[in-house]
């Protein structure tokens, strides 16, 4: 089994290879190489992100994440109703930091001007409660402890109209969002207990008022809301 020391070494070697590749492109730059340049910069950015958050695993964190992979989607579907208009977008922790600090969730094609995923221009991948398992298992980084990384983050978004919710439900996309300009678009964040302190710091630094939940806390929140005993969130309130 790979150790964290070996993982760091491999990531550092990959980063050095990508830096050298970028320098080679710059040394022989032509407009035809622009796409290759941006693609390599994108890969290097992701490697640097992983290196930044690399840390030793803890068994309690692994156990918590495995539990959520098996139970969260079912609990969410049971407790959430379509009329709540909630939409979910999951991303690795290193991307979540950038999203929080920029106040935007936008298509990778818009951010990098090249395809970085299957997302079309002007839209990013998103799911409703019926397909949230795709976000949880595919993009929330719950199994990224294999690479000694913290879990990712699920951004919970609030549809501003029926058409916006229907697009996410039918097509698994949402139009680019700027929640710094329109705070009502962001409902809150979901992640693991390990990530909650750093997420709260990032949110407070940007004066984003939305709450941060762990997975169990979010299920408690929506079930209480469904049962009519929801207590409105205040910024200093602990999420349970």
JSON list of C-alpha atoms in Angstrom, two decimals:
[
{"chain": "A", "resi": 1, "resn": "UNK", "atom": "CA", "xyz": [0.00, 0.00, 0.00]},
{"chain": "A", "resi": 2, "resn": "UNK", "atom": "CA", "xyz": [1.27, 3.46, -0.91]},
{"chain": "A", "resi": 3, "resn": "UNK", "atom": "CA", "xyz": [2.44, 5.69, 1.94]},
{"chain": "A", "resi": 4, "resn": "UNK", "atom": "CA", "xyz": [1.80, 9.44, 2.20]},
{"chain": "A", "resi": 5, "resn": "UNK", "atom": "CA", "xyz": [5.53, 10.03, 1.69]},
{"chain": "A", "resi": 6, "resn": "UNK", "atom": "CA", "xyz": [5.42, 8.08, -1.57]},
{"chain": "A", "resi": 7, "resn": "UNK", "atom": "CA", "xyz": [2.26, 9.89, -2.65]},
{"chain": "A", "resi": 8, "resn": "UNK", "atom": "CA", "xyz": [3.84, 13.29, -2.02]},
{"chain": "A", "resi": 9, "resn": "UNK", "atom": "CA", "xyz": [6.95, 12.28, -3.94]},
{"chain": "A", "resi": 10, "resn": "UNK", "atom": "CA", "xyz": [4.91, 11.15, -6.95]},
{"chain": "A", "resi": 11, "resn": "UNK", "atom": "CA", "xyz": [2.82, 14.35, -6.95]},
{"chain": "A", "resi": 12, "resn": "UNK", "atom": "CA", "xyz": [5.94, 16.52, -6.70]},
{"chain": "A", "resi": 13, "resn": "UNK", "atom": "CA", "xyz": [7.53, 14.63, -9.62]},
{"chain": "A", "resi": 14, "resn": "UNK", "atom": "CA", "xyz": [4.36, 15.08, -11.65]},
{"chain": "A", "resi": 15, "resn": "UNK", "atom": "CA", "xyz": [4.30, 18.81, -10.84]},
{"chain": "A", "resi": 16, "resn": "UNK", "atom": "CA", "xyz": [7.93, 19.15, -11.92]},
{"chain": "A", "resi": 17, "resn": "UNK", "atom": "CA", "xyz": [7.21, 17.30, -15.17]},
{"chain": "A", "resi": 18, "resn": "UNK", "atom": "CA", "xyz": [4.25, 19.59, -15.93]},
{"chain": "A", "resi": 19, "resn": "UNK", "atom": "CA", "xyz": [6.28, 22.73, -15.13]},
{"chain": "A", "resi": 20, "resn": "UNK", "atom": "CA", "xyz": [8.99, 21.56, -17.53]},
{"chain": "A", "resi": 21, "resn": "UNK", "atom": "CA", "xyz": [6.38, 20.81, -20.17]},
{"chain": "A", "resi": 22, "resn": "UNK", "atom": "CA", "xyz": [4.95, 24.31, -19.84]},
{"chain": "A", "resi": 23, "resn": "UNK", "atom": "CA", "xyz": [8.43, 25.79, -20.21]},
{"chain": "A", "resi": 24, "resn": "UNK", "atom": "CA", "xyz": [9.03, 23.73, -23.36]},
{"chain": "A", "resi": 25, "resn": "UNK", "atom": "CA", "xyz": [5.78, 25.01, -24.84]},
{"chain": "A", "resi": 26, "resn": "UNK", "atom": "CA", "xyz": [6.72, 28.59, -23.97]},
{"chain": "A", "resi": 27, "resn": "UNK", "atom": "CA", "xyz": [10.13, 28.16, -25.59]},
{"chain": "A", "resi": 28, "resn": "UNK", "atom": "CA", "xyz": [8.46, 27.11, -28.86]},
{"chain": "A", "resi": 29, "resn": "UNK", "atom": "CA", "xyz": [5.16, 28.90, -28.50]},
{"chain": "A", "resi": 30, "resn": "UNK", "atom": "CA", "xyz": [2.76, 29.29, -31.38]},
{"chain": "A", "resi": 31, "resn": "UNK", "atom": "CA", "xyz": [-1.01, 29.92, -31.48]},
{"chain": "A", "resi": 32, "resn": "UNK", "atom": "CA", "xyz": [-1.50, 26.27, -32.35]},
{"chain": "A", "resi": 33, "resn": "UNK", "atom": "CA", "xyz": [-0.01, 25.29, -28.98]},
{"chain": "A", "resi": 34, "resn": "UNK", "atom": "CA", "xyz": [-2.37, 27.46, -26.93]},
{"chain": "A", "resi": 35, "resn": "UNK", "atom": "CA", "xyz": [-4.78, 24.61, -26.18]},
{"chain": "A", "resi": 36, "resn": "UNK", "atom": "CA", "xyz": [-1.92, 22.33, -25.09]},
{"chain": "A", "resi": 37, "resn": "UNK", "atom": "CA", "xyz": [-0.55, 25.09, -22.87]},
{"chain": "A", "resi": 38, "resn": "UNK", "atom": "CA", "xyz": [-3.87, 25.67, -21.11]},
{"chain": "A", "resi": 39, "resn": "UNK", "atom": "CA", "xyz": [-4.49, 21.93, -20.72]},
{"chain": "A", "resi": 40, "resn": "UNK", "atom": "CA", "xyz": [-1.09, 21.49, -19.06]},
{"chain": "A", "resi": 41, "resn": "UNK", "atom": "CA", "xyz": [-1.66, 24.49, -16.78]},
{"chain": "A", "resi": 42, "resn": "UNK", "atom": "CA", "xyz": [-5.00, 22.99, -15.73]},
{"chain": "A", "resi": 43, "resn": "UNK", "atom": "CA", "xyz": [-3.36, 19.67, -14.85]},
{"chain": "A", "resi": 44, "resn": "UNK", "atom": "CA", "xyz": [-0.57, 21.42, -12.92]},
{"chain": "A", "resi": 45, "resn": "UNK", "atom": "CA", "xyz": [-3.11, 23.48, -10.95]},
{"chain": "A", "resi": 46, "resn": "UNK", "atom": "CA", "xyz": [-4.87, 20.28, -9.85]},
{"chain": "A", "resi": 47, "resn": "UNK", "atom": "CA", "xyz": [-1.61, 18.62, -8.82]},
{"chain": "A", "resi": 48, "resn": "UNK", "atom": "CA", "xyz": [-0.64, 21.68, -6.77]},
{"chain": "A", "resi": 49, "resn": "UNK", "atom": "CA", "xyz": [-4.07, 21.62, -5.16]},
{"chain": "A", "resi": 50, "resn": "UNK", "atom": "CA", "xyz": [-3.60, 18.03, -4.09]},
{"chain": "A", "resi": 51, "resn": "UNK", "atom": "CA", "xyz": [-0.14, 18.78, -2.70]},
{"chain": "A", "resi": 52, "resn": "UNK", "atom": "CA", "xyz": [-1.53, 21.70, -0.68]},
{"chain": "A", "resi": 53, "resn": "UNK", "atom": "CA", "xyz": [-4.11, 19.55, 1.12]},
{"chain": "A", "resi": 54, "resn": "UNK", "atom": "CA", "xyz": [-2.19, 16.26, 1.39]},
{"chain": "A", "resi": 55, "resn": "UNK", "atom": "CA", "xyz": [-2.31, 14.92, 4.95]},
{"chain": "A", "resi": 56, "resn": "UNK", "atom": "CA", "xyz": [-2.30, 11.69, 6.94]},
{"chain": "A", "resi": 57, "resn": "UNK", "atom": "CA", "xyz": [-5.53, 9.74, 7.13]},
{"chain": "A", "resi": 58, "resn": "UNK", "atom": "CA", "xyz": [-7.43, 9.05, 10.31]},
{"chain": "A", "resi": 59, "resn": "UNK", "atom": "CA", "xyz": [-9.58, 5.96, 10.73]},
{"chain": "A", "resi": 60, "resn": "UNK", "atom": "CA", "xyz": [-12.48, 7.94, 12.16]},
{"chain": "A", "resi": 61, "resn": "UNK", "atom": "CA", "xyz": [-12.53, 10.15, 9.05]},
{"chain": "A", "resi": 62, "resn": "UNK", "atom": "CA", "xyz": [-12.39, 7.14, 6.73]},
{"chain": "A", "resi": 63, "resn": "UNK", "atom": "CA", "xyz": [-15.23, 5.44, 8.62]},
{"chain": "A", "resi": 64, "resn": "UNK", "atom": "CA", "xyz": [-17.37, 8.59, 8.48]},
{"chain": "A", "resi": 65, "resn": "UNK", "atom": "CA", "xyz": [-16.81, 9.03, 4.75]},
{"chain": "A", "resi": 66, "resn": "UNK", "atom": "CA", "xyz": [-17.57, 5.39, 3.96]},
{"chain": "A", "resi": 67, "resn": "UNK", "atom": "CA", "xyz": [-20.80, 5.65, 5.93]},
{"chain": "A", "resi": 68, "resn": "UNK", "atom": "CA", "xyz": [-21.90, 8.72, 3.96]},
{"chain": "A", "resi": 69, "resn": "UNK", "atom": "CA", "xyz": [-21.15, 7.04, 0.65]},
{"chain": "A", "resi": 70, "resn": "UNK", "atom": "CA", "xyz": [-23.58, 4.28, 1.60]},
{"chain": "A", "resi": 71, "resn": "UNK", "atom": "CA", "xyz": [-26.34, 6.25, 3.38]},
{"chain": "A", "resi": 72, "resn": "UNK", "atom": "CA", "xyz": [-26.43, 9.98, 2.58]},
{"chain": "A", "resi": 73, "resn": "UNK", "atom": "CA", "xyz": [-28.13, 9.87, -0.82]},
{"chain": "A", "resi": 74, "resn": "UNK", "atom": "CA", "xyz": [-30.94, 7.64, 0.42]},
{"chain": "A", "resi": 75, "resn": "UNK", "atom": "CA", "xyz": [-31.52, 9.81, 3.49]},
{"chain": "A", "resi": 76, "resn": "UNK", "atom": "CA", "xyz": [-31.54, 12.96, 1.38]},
{"chain": "A", "resi": 77, "resn": "UNK", "atom": "CA", "xyz": [-34.03, 11.59, -1.11]},
{"chain": "A", "resi": 78, "resn": "UNK", "atom": "CA", "xyz": [-36.30, 10.48, 1.75]},
{"chain": "A", "resi": 79, "resn": "UNK", "atom": "CA", "xyz": [-36.26, 13.83, 3.58]},
{"chain": "A", "resi": 80, "resn": "UNK", "atom": "CA", "xyz": [-36.08, 16.42, 0.78]},
{"chain": "A", "resi": 81, "resn": "UNK", "atom": "CA", "xyz": [-38.97, 17.50, -1.42]},
{"chain": "A", "resi": 82, "resn": "UNK", "atom": "CA", "xyz": [-38.81, 19.04, -4.89]},
{"chain": "A", "resi": 83, "resn": "UNK", "atom": "CA", "xyz": [-40.54, 22.21, -3.72]},
{"chain": "A", "resi": 84, "resn": "UNK", "atom": "CA", "xyz": [-37.47, 23.04, -1.62]},
{"chain": "A", "resi": 85, "resn": "UNK", "atom": "CA", "xyz": [-35.73, 23.74, -4.94]},
{"chain": "A", "resi": 86, "resn": "UNK", "atom": "CA", "xyz": [-32.29, 22.57, -3.78]},
{"chain": "A", "resi": 87, "resn": "UNK", "atom": "CA", "xyz": [-29.56, 21.73, -6.29]},
{"chain": "A", "resi": 88, "resn": "UNK", "atom": "CA", "xyz": [-26.19, 20.09, -5.55]},
{"chain": "A", "resi": 89, "resn": "UNK", "atom": "CA", "xyz": [-22.73, 20.64, -7.01]},
{"chain": "A", "resi": 90, "resn": "UNK", "atom": "CA", "xyz": [-19.78, 18.66, -5.62]},
{"chain": "A", "resi": 91, "resn": "UNK", "atom": "CA", "xyz": [-16.08, 19.41, -6.08]},
{"chain": "A", "resi": 92, "resn": "UNK", "atom": "CA", "xyz": [-12.65, 18.58, -4.55]},
{"chain": "A", "resi": 93, "resn": "UNK", "atom": "CA", "xyz": [-11.50, 20.58, -1.53]},
{"chain": "A", "resi": 94, "resn": "UNK", "atom": "CA", "xyz": [-8.90, 22.53, -3.53]},
{"chain": "A", "resi": 95, "resn": "UNK", "atom": "CA", "xyz": [-11.56, 23.68, -5.99]},
{"chain": "A", "resi": 96, "resn": "UNK", "atom": "CA", "xyz": [-13.98, 24.48, -3.17]},
{"chain": "A", "resi": 97, "resn": "UNK", "atom": "CA", "xyz": [-11.50, 26.97, -1.70]},
{"chain": "A", "resi": 98, "resn": "UNK", "atom": "CA", "xyz": [-11.32, 28.82, -5.02]},
{"chain": "A", "resi": 99, "resn": "UNK", "atom": "CA", "xyz": [-15.11, 28.82, -5.42]},
{"chain": "A", "resi": 100, "resn": "UNK", "atom": "CA", "xyz": [-15.65, 30.26, -1.94]},
{"chain": "A", "resi": 101, "resn": "UNK", "atom": "CA", "xyz": [-13.02, 32.96, -2.41]},
{"chain": "A", "resi": 102, "resn": "UNK", "atom": "CA", "xyz": [-14.29, 33.94, -5.86]},
{"chain": "A", "resi": 103, "resn": "UNK", "atom": "CA", "xyz": [-17.97, 33.70, -4.94]},
{"chain": "A", "resi": 104, "resn": "UNK", "atom": "CA", "xyz": [-18.69, 31.94, -8.25]},
{"chain": "A", "resi": 105, "resn": "UNK", "atom": "CA", "xyz": [-19.41, 28.49, -9.61]},
{"chain": "A", "resi": 106, "resn": "UNK", "atom": "CA", "xyz": [-18.78, 28.47, -13.34]},
{"chain": "A", "resi": 107, "resn": "UNK", "atom": "CA", "xyz": [-18.14, 26.01, -16.13]},
{"chain": "A", "resi": 108, "resn": "UNK", "atom": "CA", "xyz": [-14.56, 24.81, -16.50]},
{"chain": "A", "resi": 109, "resn": "UNK", "atom": "CA", "xyz": [-14.82, 25.80, -20.14]},
{"chain": "A", "resi": 110, "resn": "UNK", "atom": "CA", "xyz": [-15.52, 29.39, -19.09]},
{"chain": "A", "resi": 111, "resn": "UNK", "atom": "CA", "xyz": [-12.79, 29.40, -16.46]},
{"chain": "A", "resi": 112, "resn": "UNK", "atom": "CA", "xyz": [-10.04, 27.88, -18.62]},
{"chain": "A", "resi": 113, "resn": "UNK", "atom": "CA", "xyz": [-11.45, 28.59, -22.14]},
{"chain": "A", "resi": 114, "resn": "UNK", "atom": "CA", "xyz": [-10.88, 24.90, -22.98]},
{"chain": "A", "resi": 115, "resn": "UNK", "atom": "CA", "xyz": [-12.93, 21.78, -22.19]},
{"chain": "A", "resi": 116, "resn": "UNK", "atom": "CA", "xyz": [-11.91, 20.47, -18.75]},
{"chain": "A", "resi": 117, "resn": "UNK", "atom": "CA", "xyz": [-14.96, 18.22, -18.29]},
{"chain": "A", "resi": 118, "resn": "UNK", "atom": "CA", "xyz": [-18.21, 17.49, -20.07]},
{"chain": "A", "resi": 119, "resn": "UNK", "atom": "CA", "xyz": [-19.70, 20.80, -18.97]},
{"chain": "A", "resi": 120, "resn": "UNK", "atom": "CA", "xyz": [-20.84, 23.10, -21.80]},
{"chain": "A", "resi": 121, "resn": "UNK", "atom": "CA", "xyz": [-20.07, 26.80, -21.91]},
{"chain": "A", "resi": 122, "resn": "UNK", "atom": "CA", "xyz": [-22.13, 28.77, -19.40]},
{"chain": "A", "resi": 123, "resn": "UNK", "atom": "CA", "xyz": [-23.20, 25.73, -17.34]},
{"chain": "A", "resi": 124, "resn": "UNK", "atom": "CA", "xyz": [-21.75, 23.45, -14.67]},
{"chain": "A", "resi": 125, "resn": "UNK", "atom": "CA", "xyz": [-22.74, 19.95, -13.55]},
{"chain": "A", "resi": 126, "resn": "UNK", "atom": "CA", "xyz": [-25.45, 19.83, -10.90]},
{"chain": "A", "resi": 127, "resn": "UNK", "atom": "CA", "xyz": [-27.98, 17.36, -9.53]},
{"chain": "A", "resi": 128, "resn": "UNK", "atom": "CA", "xyz": [-31.26, 17.37, -7.64]},
{"chain": "A", "resi": 129, "resn": "UNK", "atom": "CA", "xyz": [-32.22, 14.90, -4.92]},
{"chain": "A", "resi": 130, "resn": "UNK", "atom": "CA", "xyz": [-33.11, 12.23, -7.49]},
{"chain": "A", "resi": 131, "resn": "UNK", "atom": "CA", "xyz": [-29.59, 12.09, -8.95]},
{"chain": "A", "resi": 132, "resn": "UNK", "atom": "CA", "xyz": [-27.58, 13.36, -5.97]},
{"chain": "A", "resi": 133, "resn": "UNK", "atom": "CA", "xyz": [-25.80, 10.01, -5.66]},
{"chain": "A", "resi": 134, "resn": "UNK", "atom": "CA", "xyz": [-23.88, 10.97, -8.80]},
{"chain": "A", "resi": 135, "resn": "UNK", "atom": "CA", "xyz": [-22.54, 14.06, -7.01]},
{"chain": "A", "resi": 136, "resn": "UNK", "atom": "CA", "xyz": [-21.88, 12.20, -3.76]},
{"chain": "A", "resi": 137, "resn": "UNK", "atom": "CA", "xyz": [-20.07, 9.20, -5.22]},
{"chain": "A", "resi": 138, "resn": "UNK", "atom": "CA", "xyz": [-18.50, 10.80, -8.27]},
{"chain": "A", "resi": 139, "resn": "UNK", "atom": "CA", "xyz": [-17.43, 14.28, -7.27]},
{"chain": "A", "resi": 140, "resn": "UNK", "atom": "CA", "xyz": [-17.59, 14.87, -3.49]},
{"chain": "A", "resi": 141, "resn": "UNK", "atom": "CA", "xyz": [-14.22, 13.21, -2.91]},
{"chain": "A", "resi": 142, "resn": "UNK", "atom": "CA", "xyz": [-15.49, 10.92, -0.17]},
{"chain": "A", "resi": 143, "resn": "UNK", "atom": "CA", "xyz": [-13.09, 8.19, -1.33]},
{"chain": "A", "resi": 144, "resn": "UNK", "atom": "CA", "xyz": [-10.13, 10.55, -1.88]},
{"chain": "A", "resi": 145, "resn": "UNK", "atom": "CA", "xyz": [-8.59, 9.33, 1.39]},
{"chain": "A", "resi": 146, "resn": "UNK", "atom": "CA", "xyz": [-7.05, 6.74, -0.94]},
{"chain": "A", "resi": 147, "resn": "UNK", "atom": "CA", "xyz": [-4.82, 9.62, -2.07]},
{"chain": "A", "resi": 148, "resn": "UNK", "atom": "CA", "xyz": [-4.43, 11.05, 1.49]},
{"chain": "A", "resi": 149, "resn": "UNK", "atom": "CA", "xyz": [-6.77, 13.96, 0.76]},
{"chain": "A", "resi": 150, "resn": "UNK", "atom": "CA", "xyz": [-9.65, 15.43, 2.74]},
{"chain": "A", "resi": 151, "resn": "UNK", "atom": "CA", "xyz": [-13.13, 15.00, 1.36]},
{"chain": "A", "resi": 152, "resn": "UNK", "atom": "CA", "xyz": [-14.48, 17.54, -1.10]},
{"chain": "A", "resi": 153, "resn": "UNK", "atom": "CA", "xyz": [-17.44, 19.85, -0.64]},
{"chain": "A", "resi": 154, "resn": "UNK", "atom": "CA", "xyz": [-21.05, 19.80, -1.81]},
{"chain": "A", "resi": 155, "resn": "UNK", "atom": "CA", "xyz": [-22.38, 23.27, -2.61]},
{"chain": "A", "resi": 156, "resn": "UNK", "atom": "CA", "xyz": [-26.11, 23.35, -1.94]},
{"chain": "A", "resi": 157, "resn": "UNK", "atom": "CA", "xyz": [-27.74, 25.85, -4.29]},
{"chain": "A", "resi": 158, "resn": "UNK", "atom": "CA", "xyz": [-31.23, 27.28, -4.22]},
{"chain": "A", "resi": 159, "resn": "UNK", "atom": "CA", "xyz": [-33.07, 27.43, -7.55]},
{"chain": "A", "resi": 160, "resn": "UNK", "atom": "CA", "xyz": [-34.41, 30.92, -8.16]},
{"chain": "A", "resi": 161, "resn": "UNK", "atom": "CA", "xyz": [-37.25, 29.71, -10.36]},
{"chain": "A", "resi": 162, "resn": "UNK", "atom": "CA", "xyz": [-38.90, 26.51, -11.61]},
{"chain": "A", "resi": 163, "resn": "UNK", "atom": "CA", "xyz": [-36.98, 26.53, -14.89]},
{"chain": "A", "resi": 164, "resn": "UNK", "atom": "CA", "xyz": [-33.64, 26.56, -13.09]},
{"chain": "A", "resi": 165, "resn": "UNK", "atom": "CA", "xyz": [-34.62, 23.58, -10.95]},
{"chain": "A", "resi": 166, "resn": "UNK", "atom": "CA", "xyz": [-36.04, 21.70, -13.92]},
{"chain": "A", "resi": 167, "resn": "UNK", "atom": "CA", "xyz": [-32.81, 22.12, -15.88]},
{"chain": "A", "resi": 168, "resn": "UNK", "atom": "CA", "xyz": [-30.85, 20.52, -13.05]},
{"chain": "A", "resi": 169, "resn": "UNK", "atom": "CA", "xyz": [-33.42, 17.75, -12.69]},
{"chain": "A", "resi": 170, "resn": "UNK", "atom": "CA", "xyz": [-33.70, 16.94, -16.40]},
{"chain": "A", "resi": 171, "resn": "UNK", "atom": "CA", "xyz": [-30.24, 17.79, -17.75]},
{"chain": "A", "resi": 172, "resn": "UNK", "atom": "CA", "xyz": [-27.96, 17.69, -14.66]},
{"chain": "A", "resi": 173, "resn": "UNK", "atom": "CA", "xyz": [-26.71, 21.23, -15.36]},
{"chain": "A", "resi": 174, "resn": "UNK", "atom": "CA", "xyz": [-27.10, 24.66, -13.83]},
{"chain": "A", "resi": 175, "resn": "UNK", "atom": "CA", "xyz": [-26.25, 28.01, -15.35]},
{"chain": "A", "resi": 176, "resn": "UNK", "atom": "CA", "xyz": [-23.16, 29.74, -13.94]},
{"chain": "A", "resi": 177, "resn": "UNK", "atom": "CA", "xyz": [-23.79, 31.20, -10.48]},
{"chain": "A", "resi": 178, "resn": "UNK", "atom": "CA", "xyz": [-22.34, 34.26, -8.74]},
{"chain": "A", "resi": 179, "resn": "UNK", "atom": "CA", "xyz": [-23.41, 33.93, -5.12]},
{"chain": "A", "resi": 180, "resn": "UNK", "atom": "CA", "xyz": [-21.29, 36.89, -4.06]},
{"chain": "A", "resi": 181, "resn": "UNK", "atom": "CA", "xyz": [-23.61, 39.10, -6.09]},
{"chain": "A", "resi": 182, "resn": "UNK", "atom": "CA", "xyz": [-26.70, 37.00, -5.38]},
{"chain": "A", "resi": 183, "resn": "UNK", "atom": "CA", "xyz": [-26.32, 35.33, -1.93]},
{"chain": "A", "resi": 184, "resn": "UNK", "atom": "CA", "xyz": [-29.79, 33.76, -2.23]},
{"chain": "A", "resi": 185, "resn": "UNK", "atom": "CA", "xyz": [-28.40, 31.35, -4.82]},
{"chain": "A", "resi": 186, "resn": "UNK", "atom": "CA", "xyz": [-26.22, 29.59, -2.21]},
{"chain": "A", "resi": 187, "resn": "UNK", "atom": "CA", "xyz": [-28.11, 27.69, 0.47]},
{"chain": "A", "resi": 188, "resn": "UNK", "atom": "CA", "xyz": [-25.12, 26.21, 2.30]},
{"chain": "A", "resi": 189, "resn": "UNK", "atom": "CA", "xyz": [-22.18, 23.79, 2.18]},
{"chain": "A", "resi": 190, "resn": "UNK", "atom": "CA", "xyz": [-21.89, 20.11, 3.11]},
{"chain": "A", "resi": 191, "resn": "UNK", "atom": "CA", "xyz": [-18.65, 18.33, 3.97]},
{"chain": "A", "resi": 192, "resn": "UNK", "atom": "CA", "xyz": [-17.01, 16.12, 6.59]},
{"chain": "A", "resi": 193, "resn": "UNK", "atom": "CA", "xyz": [-16.28, 17.17, 10.20]},
{"chain": "A", "resi": 194, "resn": "UNK", "atom": "CA", "xyz": [-12.59, 17.47, 9.31]},
{"chain": "A", "resi": 195, "resn": "UNK", "atom": "CA", "xyz": [-13.33, 20.21, 6.78]},
{"chain": "A", "resi": 196, "resn": "UNK", "atom": "CA", "xyz": [-15.84, 22.26, 8.77]},
{"chain": "A", "resi": 197, "resn": "UNK", "atom": "CA", "xyz": [-13.31, 24.53, 10.55]},
{"chain": "A", "resi": 198, "resn": "UNK", "atom": "CA", "xyz": [-11.49, 25.52, 7.35]},
{"chain": "A", "resi": 199, "resn": "UNK", "atom": "CA", "xyz": [-14.74, 26.01, 5.42]},
{"chain": "A", "resi": 200, "resn": "UNK", "atom": "CA", "xyz": [-16.14, 28.28, 8.12]},
{"chain": "A", "resi": 201, "resn": "UNK", "atom": "CA", "xyz": [-12.94, 30.33, 8.09]},
{"chain": "A", "resi": 202, "resn": "UNK", "atom": "CA", "xyz": [-13.05, 30.73, 4.29]},
{"chain": "A", "resi": 203, "resn": "UNK", "atom": "CA", "xyz": [-16.75, 31.64, 4.38]},
{"chain": "A", "resi": 204, "resn": "UNK", "atom": "CA", "xyz": [-16.24, 34.19, 7.15]},
{"chain": "A", "resi": 205, "resn": "UNK", "atom": "CA", "xyz": [-13.26, 35.75, 5.35]},
{"chain": "A", "resi": 206, "resn": "UNK", "atom": "CA", "xyz": [-15.50, 36.41, 2.35]},
{"chain": "A", "resi": 207, "resn": "UNK", "atom": "CA", "xyz": [-18.50, 37.49, 4.47]},
{"chain": "A", "resi": 208, "resn": "UNK", "atom": "CA", "xyz": [-20.65, 34.70, 3.04]},
{"chain": "A", "resi": 209, "resn": "UNK", "atom": "CA", "xyz": [-23.52, 34.25, 5.52]},
{"chain": "A", "resi": 210, "resn": "UNK", "atom": "CA", "xyz": [-24.58, 30.73, 4.52]},
{"chain": "A", "resi": 211, "resn": "UNK", "atom": "CA", "xyz": [-24.22, 27.81, 6.97]},
{"chain": "A", "resi": 212, "resn": "UNK", "atom": "CA", "xyz": [-21.75, 24.93, 6.77]},
{"chain": "A", "resi": 213, "resn": "UNK", "atom": "CA", "xyz": [-23.01, 21.44, 7.65]},
{"chain": "A", "resi": 214, "resn": "UNK", "atom": "CA", "xyz": [-21.51, 18.04, 8.02]},
{"chain": "A", "resi": 215, "resn": "UNK", "atom": "CA", "xyz": [-23.46, 15.30, 6.24]},
{"chain": "A", "resi": 216, "resn": "UNK", "atom": "CA", "xyz": [-25.44, 14.22, 9.29]},
{"chain": "A", "resi": 217, "resn": "UNK", "atom": "CA", "xyz": [-26.11, 17.82, 10.25]},
{"chain": "A", "resi": 218, "resn": "UNK", "atom": "CA", "xyz": [-27.61, 18.58, 6.86]},
{"chain": "A", "resi": 219, "resn": "UNK", "atom": "CA", "xyz": [-29.94, 15.58, 7.05]},
{"chain": "A", "resi": 220, "resn": "UNK", "atom": "CA", "xyz": [-31.03, 16.72, 10.54]},
{"chain": "A", "resi": 221, "resn": "UNK", "atom": "CA", "xyz": [-31.62, 20.21, 9.18]},
{"chain": "A", "resi": 222, "resn": "UNK", "atom": "CA", "xyz": [-33.85, 19.18, 6.29]},
{"chain": "A", "resi": 223, "resn": "UNK", "atom": "CA", "xyz": [-35.77, 16.59, 8.33]},
{"chain": "A", "resi": 224, "resn": "UNK", "atom": "CA", "xyz": [-36.54, 19.19, 11.01]},
{"chain": "A", "resi": 225, "resn": "UNK", "atom": "CA", "xyz": [-37.58, 21.64, 8.34]},
{"chain": "A", "resi": 226, "resn": "UNK", "atom": "CA", "xyz": [-39.83, 19.02, 6.76]},
{"chain": "A", "resi": 227, "resn": "UNK", "atom": "CA", "xyz": [-41.44, 18.30, 10.14]},
{"chain": "A", "resi": 228, "resn": "UNK", "atom": "CA", "xyz": [-42.05, 21.99, 10.78]},
{"chain": "A", "resi": 229, "resn": "UNK", "atom": "CA", "xyz": [-39.60, 22.33, 13.68]},
{"chain": "A", "resi": 230, "resn": "UNK", "atom": "CA", "xyz": [-36.85, 24.07, 11.73]},
{"chain": "A", "resi": 231, "resn": "UNK", "atom": "CA", "xyz": [-34.91, 26.66, 13.75]},
{"chain": "A", "resi": 232, "resn": "UNK", "atom": "CA", "xyz": [-33.65, 29.53, 11.52]},
{"chain": "A", "resi": 233, "resn": "UNK", "atom": "CA", "xyz": [-29.89, 29.61, 11.17]},
{"chain": "A", "resi": 234, "resn": "UNK", "atom": "CA", "xyz": [-27.84, 32.35, 12.79]},
{"chain": "A", "resi": 235, "resn": "UNK", "atom": "CA", "xyz": [-24.20, 32.89, 11.97]},
{"chain": "A", "resi": 236, "resn": "UNK", "atom": "CA", "xyz": [-22.93, 31.80, 15.42]},
{"chain": "A", "resi": 237, "resn": "UNK", "atom": "CA", "xyz": [-25.20, 28.78, 15.66]},
{"chain": "A", "resi": 238, "resn": "UNK", "atom": "CA", "xyz": [-23.51, 25.36, 15.76]},
{"chain": "A", "resi": 239, "resn": "UNK", "atom": "CA", "xyz": [-24.72, 22.96, 13.08]},
{"chain": "A", "resi": 240, "resn": "UNK", "atom": "CA", "xyz": [-25.75, 19.60, 14.56]}
]
